[in-house]
Amino acid sequence: MKAVTLNVEGMSCGHCVAAIEGSLKKELGINAKVDLAAKTVSVEFDEANVTVEKIKDVIEDQGYDVN
Amino acid sequence: MKAVTLNVEGMSCGHCVAAIEGSLKKELGINAKVDLAAKTVSVEFDEANVTVEKIKDVIEDQGYDVN
């Protein structure tokens, strides 16, 4: 398992947390933890199945900017 | 029809807009317009069916403070 923390702009409330954590779980099957104050999304994933690029795509599809 | 604009704290993003406008439509059958920048929710309703108190309750149930 690989652990990565991404810097994400635009997350503002519990709905945003649910949108990001939910879409990563649903679309990629991975667990994510959003920290609104730190503006980060931390994920753990199996590199055999998922790439950081895919994770960024899912977050961006929800309307947020990944730096 | 009566038109009222309420001051609402805690609305931060499009999810919040959808939560408030959606719940007012679903629960009370009324159209609402959220202005995130102004921190307001404007509603039009028939006083025979709906009260401002009911509208406040629905918004507060979504997790926001109505002033």
JSON list of C-alpha atoms in Angstrom, two decimals:
[
{"chain": "A", "resi": 1, "resn": "MET", "atom": "CA", "xyz": [0.00, 0.00, 0.00]},
{"chain": "A", "resi": 2, "resn": "LYS", "atom": "CA", "xyz": [1.17, 3.47, -0.85]},
{"chain": "A", "resi": 3, "resn": "ALA", "atom": "CA", "xyz": [0.18, 6.53, 1.19]},
{"chain": "A", "resi": 4, "resn": "VAL", "atom": "CA", "xyz": [-0.04, 9.93, -0.45]},
{"chain": "A", "resi": 5, "resn": "THR", "atom": "CA", "xyz": [-1.27, 13.32, 0.76]},
{"chain": "A", "resi": 6, "resn": "LEU", "atom": "CA", "xyz": [-2.46, 15.72, -1.92]},
{"chain": "A", "resi": 7, "resn": "ASN", "atom": "CA", "xyz": [-2.96, 19.47, -1.61]},
{"chain": "A", "resi": 8, "resn": "VAL", "atom": "CA", "xyz": [-6.47, 20.28, -2.80]},
{"chain": "A", "resi": 9, "resn": "GLU", "atom": "CA", "xyz": [-8.05, 23.72, -3.21]},
{"chain": "A", "resi": 10, "resn": "GLY", "atom": "CA", "xyz": [-11.72, 24.56, -2.95]},
{"chain": "A", "resi": 11, "resn": "MET", "atom": "CA", "xyz": [-12.92, 22.18, -0.24]},
{"chain": "A", "resi": 12, "resn": "SER", "atom": "CA", "xyz": [-15.10, 24.14, 2.15]},
{"chain": "A", "resi": 13, "resn": "CYS", "atom": "CA", "xyz": [-17.59, 22.01, 4.06]},
{"chain": "A", "resi": 14, "resn": "GLY", "atom": "CA", "xyz": [-18.87, 18.61, 5.00]},
{"chain": "A", "resi": 15, "resn": "HIS", "atom": "CA", "xyz": [-20.54, 18.18, 1.63]},
{"chain": "A", "resi": 16, "resn": "CYS", "atom": "CA", "xyz": [-17.14, 18.58, -0.02]},
{"chain": "A", "resi": 17, "resn": "VAL", "atom": "CA", "xyz": [-15.64, 15.98, 2.32]},
{"chain": "A", "resi": 18, "resn": "ALA", "atom": "CA", "xyz": [-18.43, 13.56, 1.47]},
{"chain": "A", "resi": 19, "resn": "ALA", "atom": "CA", "xyz": [-18.16, 14.25, -2.27]},
{"chain": "A", "resi": 20, "resn": "ILE", "atom": "CA", "xyz": [-14.44, 13.56, -2.38]},
{"chain": "A", "resi": 21, "resn": "GLU", "atom": "CA", "xyz": [-14.25, 10.66, 0.05]},
{"chain": "A", "resi": 22, "resn": "GLY", "atom": "CA", "xyz": [-17.37, 9.13, -1.48]},
{"chain": "A", "resi": 23, "resn": "SER", "atom": "CA", "xyz": [-16.26, 9.40, -5.09]},
{"chain": "A", "resi": 24, "resn": "LEU", "atom": "CA", "xyz": [-12.81, 7.98, -4.37]},
{"chain": "A", "resi": 25, "resn": "LYS", "atom": "CA", "xyz": [-14.43, 5.05, -2.57]},
{"chain": "A", "resi": 26, "resn": "LYS", "atom": "CA", "xyz": [-17.04, 4.48, -5.25]},
{"chain": "A", "resi": 27, "resn": "GLU", "atom": "CA", "xyz": [-14.91, 4.98, -8.34]},
{"chain": "A", "resi": 28, "resn": "LEU", "atom": "CA", "xyz": [-11.56, 3.61, -7.20]},
{"chain": "A", "resi": 29, "resn": "GLY", "atom": "CA", "xyz": [-12.44, 1.59, -4.11]},
{"chain": "A", "resi": 30, "resn": "ILE", "atom": "CA", "xyz": [-9.98, 3.49, -1.93]},
{"chain": "A", "resi": 31, "resn": "ASN", "atom": "CA", "xyz": [-10.28, 5.12, 1.46]},
{"chain": "A", "resi": 32, "resn": "ALA", "atom": "CA", "xyz": [-9.53, 8.83, 1.62]},
{"chain": "A", "resi": 33, "resn": "LYS", "atom": "CA", "xyz": [-9.41, 11.30, 4.49]},
{"chain": "A", "resi": 34, "resn": "VAL", "atom": "CA", "xyz": [-10.09, 14.96, 3.84]},
{"chain": "A", "resi": 35, "resn": "ASP", "atom": "CA", "xyz": [-8.63, 17.59, 6.17]},
{"chain": "A", "resi": 36, "resn": "LEU", "atom": "CA", "xyz": [-10.53, 20.81, 5.46]},
{"chain": "A", "resi": 37, "resn": "ALA", "atom": "CA", "xyz": [-8.29, 23.02, 7.61]},
{"chain": "A", "resi": 38, "resn": "ALA", "atom": "CA", "xyz": [-5.08, 21.68, 6.09]},
{"chain": "A", "resi": 39, "resn": "LYS", "atom": "CA", "xyz": [-6.62, 21.58, 2.59]},
{"chain": "A", "resi": 40, "resn": "THR", "atom": "CA", "xyz": [-5.37, 18.04, 2.07]},
{"chain": "A", "resi": 41, "resn": "VAL", "atom": "CA", "xyz": [-6.68, 14.68, 0.93]},
{"chain": "A", "resi": 42, "resn": "SER", "atom": "CA", "xyz": [-4.80, 11.67, 2.27]},
{"chain": "A", "resi": 43, "resn": "VAL", "atom": "CA", "xyz": [-5.17, 8.35, 0.51]},
{"chain": "A", "resi": 44, "resn": "GLU", "atom": "CA", "xyz": [-3.85, 4.83, 0.80]},
{"chain": "A", "resi": 45, "resn": "PHE", "atom": "CA", "xyz": [-3.95, 2.64, -2.26]},
{"chain": "A", "resi": 46, "resn": "ASP", "atom": "CA", "xyz": [-2.51, -0.41, -3.95]},
{"chain": "A", "resi": 47, "resn": "GLU", "atom": "CA", "xyz": [-0.17, 0.73, -6.71]},
{"chain": "A", "resi": 48, "resn": "ALA", "atom": "CA", "xyz": [-1.06, -2.37, -8.69]},
{"chain": "A", "resi": 49, "resn": "ASN", "atom": "CA", "xyz": [-4.60, -1.06, -9.15]},
{"chain": "A", "resi": 50, "resn": "VAL", "atom": "CA", "xyz": [-4.58, 2.71, -8.75]},
{"chain": "A", "resi": 51, "resn": "THR", "atom": "CA", "xyz": [-2.33, 5.60, -9.73]},
{"chain": "A", "resi": 52, "resn": "VAL", "atom": "CA", "xyz": [-2.01, 9.06, -8.22]},
{"chain": "A", "resi": 53, "resn": "GLU", "atom": "CA", "xyz": [-3.10, 10.39, -11.61]},
{"chain": "A", "resi": 54, "resn": "LYS", "atom": "CA", "xyz": [-6.39, 8.50, -11.37]},
{"chain": "A", "resi": 55, "resn": "ILE", "atom": "CA", "xyz": [-6.96, 9.84, -7.88]},
{"chain": "A", "resi": 56, "resn": "LYS", "atom": "CA", "xyz": [-6.33, 13.39, -9.07]},
{"chain": "A", "resi": 57, "resn": "ASP", "atom": "CA", "xyz": [-8.76, 12.89, -11.92]},
{"chain": "A", "resi": 58, "resn": "VAL", "atom": "CA", "xyz": [-11.55, 11.77, -9.58]},
{"chain": "A", "resi": 59, "resn": "ILE", "atom": "CA", "xyz": [-10.99, 14.74, -7.26]},
{"chain": "A", "resi": 60, "resn": "GLU", "atom": "CA", "xyz": [-10.86, 17.19, -10.17]},
{"chain": "A", "resi": 61, "resn": "ASP", "atom": "CA", "xyz": [-14.03, 15.69, -11.62]},
{"chain": "A", "resi": 62, "resn": "GLN", "atom": "CA", "xyz": [-15.72, 16.71, -8.38]},
{"chain": "A", "resi": 63, "resn": "GLY", "atom": "CA", "xyz": [-14.74, 20.31, -9.09]},
{"chain": "A", "resi": 64, "resn": "TYR", "atom": "CA", "xyz": [-11.59, 20.80, -7.02]},
{"chain": "A", "resi": 65, "resn": "ASP", "atom": "CA", "xyz": [-8.05, 21.76, -7.92]},
{"chain": "A", "resi": 66, "resn": "VAL", "atom": "CA", "xyz": [-5.24, 19.38, -7.04]},
{"chain": "A", "resi": 67, "resn": "ASN", "atom": "CA", "xyz": [-1.85, 21.04, -6.67]},
{"chain": "B", "resi": 1, "resn": "MET", "atom": "CA", "xyz": [-47.29, 35.01, -2.39]},
{"chain": "B", "resi": 2, "resn": "LYS", "atom": "CA", "xyz": [-44.94, 36.40, 0.21]},
{"chain": "B", "resi": 3, "resn": "ALA", "atom": "CA", "xyz": [-41.26, 37.08, -0.50]},
{"chain": "B", "resi": 4, "resn": "VAL", "atom": "CA", "xyz": [-38.70, 36.89, 2.28]},
{"chain": "B", "resi": 5, "resn": "THR", "atom": "CA", "xyz": [-34.90, 37.07, 2.33]},
{"chain": "B", "resi": 6, "resn": "LEU", "atom": "CA", "xyz": [-33.20, 35.36, 5.26]},
{"chain": "B", "resi": 7, "resn": "ASN", "atom": "CA", "xyz": [-29.64, 35.85, 6.47]},
{"chain": "B", "resi": 8, "resn": "VAL", "atom": "CA", "xyz": [-27.99, 32.43, 6.72]},
{"chain": "B", "resi": 9, "resn": "GLU", "atom": "CA", "xyz": [-24.54, 31.61, 8.06]},
{"chain": "B", "resi": 10, "resn": "GLY", "atom": "CA", "xyz": [-22.36, 28.67, 7.05]},
{"chain": "B", "resi": 11, "resn": "MET", "atom": "CA", "xyz": [-23.16, 28.29, 3.36]},
{"chain": "B", "resi": 12, "resn": "SER", "atom": "CA", "xyz": [-19.91, 27.84, 1.51]},
{"chain": "B", "resi": 13, "resn": "CYS", "atom": "CA", "xyz": [-20.25, 26.03, -1.80]},
{"chain": "B", "resi": 14, "resn": "GLY", "atom": "CA", "xyz": [-22.47, 24.63, -4.49]},
{"chain": "B", "resi": 15, "resn": "HIS", "atom": "CA", "xyz": [-23.27, 21.59, -2.36]},
{"chain": "B", "resi": 16, "resn": "CYS", "atom": "CA", "xyz": [-24.69, 23.93, 0.28]},
{"chain": "B", "resi": 17, "resn": "VAL", "atom": "CA", "xyz": [-26.77, 25.71, -2.34]},
{"chain": "B", "resi": 18, "resn": "ALA", "atom": "CA", "xyz": [-28.15, 22.39, -3.55]},
{"chain": "B", "resi": 19, "resn": "ALA", "atom": "CA", "xyz": [-28.81, 21.15, -0.01]},
{"chain": "B", "resi": 20, "resn": "ILE", "atom": "CA", "xyz": [-30.81, 24.23, 0.96]},
{"chain": "B", "resi": 21, "resn": "GLU", "atom": "CA", "xyz": [-32.65, 24.83, -2.30]},
{"chain": "B", "resi": 22, "resn": "GLY", "atom": "CA", "xyz": [-33.33, 21.10, -2.65]},
{"chain": "B", "resi": 23, "resn": "SER", "atom": "CA", "xyz": [-34.63, 20.56, 0.87]},
{"chain": "B", "resi": 24, "resn": "LEU", "atom": "CA", "xyz": [-36.94, 23.60, 0.72]},
{"chain": "B", "resi": 25, "resn": "LYS", "atom": "CA", "xyz": [-38.34, 22.34, -2.56]},
{"chain": "B", "resi": 26, "resn": "LYS", "atom": "CA", "xyz": [-38.70, 18.78, -1.36]},
{"chain": "B", "resi": 27, "resn": "GLU", "atom": "CA", "xyz": [-40.02, 19.42, 2.13]},
{"chain": "B", "resi": 28, "resn": "LEU", "atom": "CA", "xyz": [-42.10, 22.54, 1.63]},
{"chain": "B", "resi": 29, "resn": "GLY", "atom": "CA", "xyz": [-42.56, 22.67, -2.14]},
{"chain": "B", "resi": 30, "resn": "ILE", "atom": "CA", "xyz": [-41.14, 26.17, -2.39]},
{"chain": "B", "resi": 31, "resn": "ASN", "atom": "CA", "xyz": [-38.54, 27.73, -4.64]},
{"chain": "B", "resi": 32, "resn": "ALA", "atom": "CA", "xyz": [-35.52, 29.26, -2.94]},
{"chain": "B", "resi": 33, "resn": "LYS", "atom": "CA", "xyz": [-32.50, 31.14, -4.24]},
{"chain": "B", "resi": 34, "resn": "VAL", "atom": "CA", "xyz": [-29.25, 31.03, -2.32]},
{"chain": "B", "resi": 35, "resn": "ASP", "atom": "CA", "xyz": [-26.76, 33.86, -2.70]},
{"chain": "B", "resi": 36, "resn": "LEU", "atom": "CA", "xyz": [-23.46, 32.58, -1.30]},
{"chain": "B", "resi": 37, "resn": "ALA", "atom": "CA", "xyz": [-21.69, 35.95, -1.45]},
{"chain": "B", "resi": 38, "resn": "ALA", "atom": "CA", "xyz": [-24.51, 37.82, 0.27]},
{"chain": "B", "resi": 39, "resn": "LYS", "atom": "CA", "xyz": [-25.14, 34.91, 2.70]},
{"chain": "B", "resi": 40, "resn": "THR", "atom": "CA", "xyz": [-28.85, 35.04, 1.99]},
{"chain": "B", "resi": 41, "resn": "VAL", "atom": "CA", "xyz": [-31.67, 32.69, 1.08]},
{"chain": "B", "resi": 42, "resn": "SER", "atom": "CA", "xyz": [-34.57, 34.28, -0.77]},
{"chain": "B", "resi": 43, "resn": "VAL", "atom": "CA", "xyz": [-37.90, 32.48, -0.84]},
{"chain": "B", "resi": 44, "resn": "GLU", "atom": "CA", "xyz": [-41.37, 33.02, -2.18]},
{"chain": "B", "resi": 45, "resn": "PHE", "atom": "CA", "xyz": [-44.21, 31.13, -0.58]},
{"chain": "B", "resi": 46, "resn": "ASP", "atom": "CA", "xyz": [-47.94, 31.01, -0.02]},
{"chain": "B", "resi": 47, "resn": "GLU", "atom": "CA", "xyz": [-48.66, 32.11, 3.55]},
{"chain": "B", "resi": 48, "resn": "ALA", "atom": "CA", "xyz": [-51.66, 29.81, 3.59]},
{"chain": "B", "resi": 49, "resn": "ASN", "atom": "CA", "xyz": [-49.36, 26.78, 3.44]},
{"chain": "B", "resi": 50, "resn": "VAL", "atom": "CA", "xyz": [-45.94, 27.76, 4.74]},
{"chain": "B", "resi": 51, "resn": "THR", "atom": "CA", "xyz": [-44.54, 29.92, 7.52]},
{"chain": "B", "resi": 52, "resn": "VAL", "atom": "CA", "xyz": [-41.15, 31.59, 7.85]},
{"chain": "B", "resi": 53, "resn": "GLU", "atom": "CA", "xyz": [-40.64, 29.45, 10.94]},
{"chain": "B", "resi": 54, "resn": "LYS", "atom": "CA", "xyz": [-41.00, 26.27, 8.89]},
{"chain": "B", "resi": 55, "resn": "ILE", "atom": "CA", "xyz": [-38.53, 27.59, 6.33]},
{"chain": "B", "resi": 56, "resn": "LYS", "atom": "CA", "xyz": [-36.03, 28.38, 9.09]},
{"chain": "B", "resi": 57, "resn": "ASP", "atom": "CA", "xyz": [-36.46, 24.89, 10.51]},
{"chain": "B", "resi": 58, "resn": "VAL", "atom": "CA", "xyz": [-35.70, 23.24, 7.17]},
{"chain": "B", "resi": 59, "resn": "ILE", "atom": "CA", "xyz": [-32.57, 25.37, 6.67]},
{"chain": "B", "resi": 60, "resn": "GLU", "atom": "CA", "xyz": [-31.38, 24.73, 10.23]},
{"chain": "B", "resi": 61, "resn": "ASP", "atom": "CA", "xyz": [-31.97, 21.01, 9.81]},
{"chain": "B", "resi": 62, "resn": "GLN", "atom": "CA", "xyz": [-29.45, 21.15, 6.98]},
{"chain": "B", "resi": 63, "resn": "GLY", "atom": "CA", "xyz": [-26.87, 22.46, 9.44]},
{"chain": "B", "resi": 64, "resn": "TYR", "atom": "CA", "xyz": [-26.98, 26.23, 8.90]},
{"chain": "B", "resi": 65, "resn": "ASP", "atom": "CA", "xyz": [-27.72, 29.13, 11.21]},
{"chain": "B", "resi": 66, "resn": "VAL", "atom": "CA", "xyz": [-30.57, 31.46, 10.30]},
{"chain": "B", "resi": 67, "resn": "ASN", "atom": "CA", "xyz": [-30.25, 34.93, 11.79]}
]
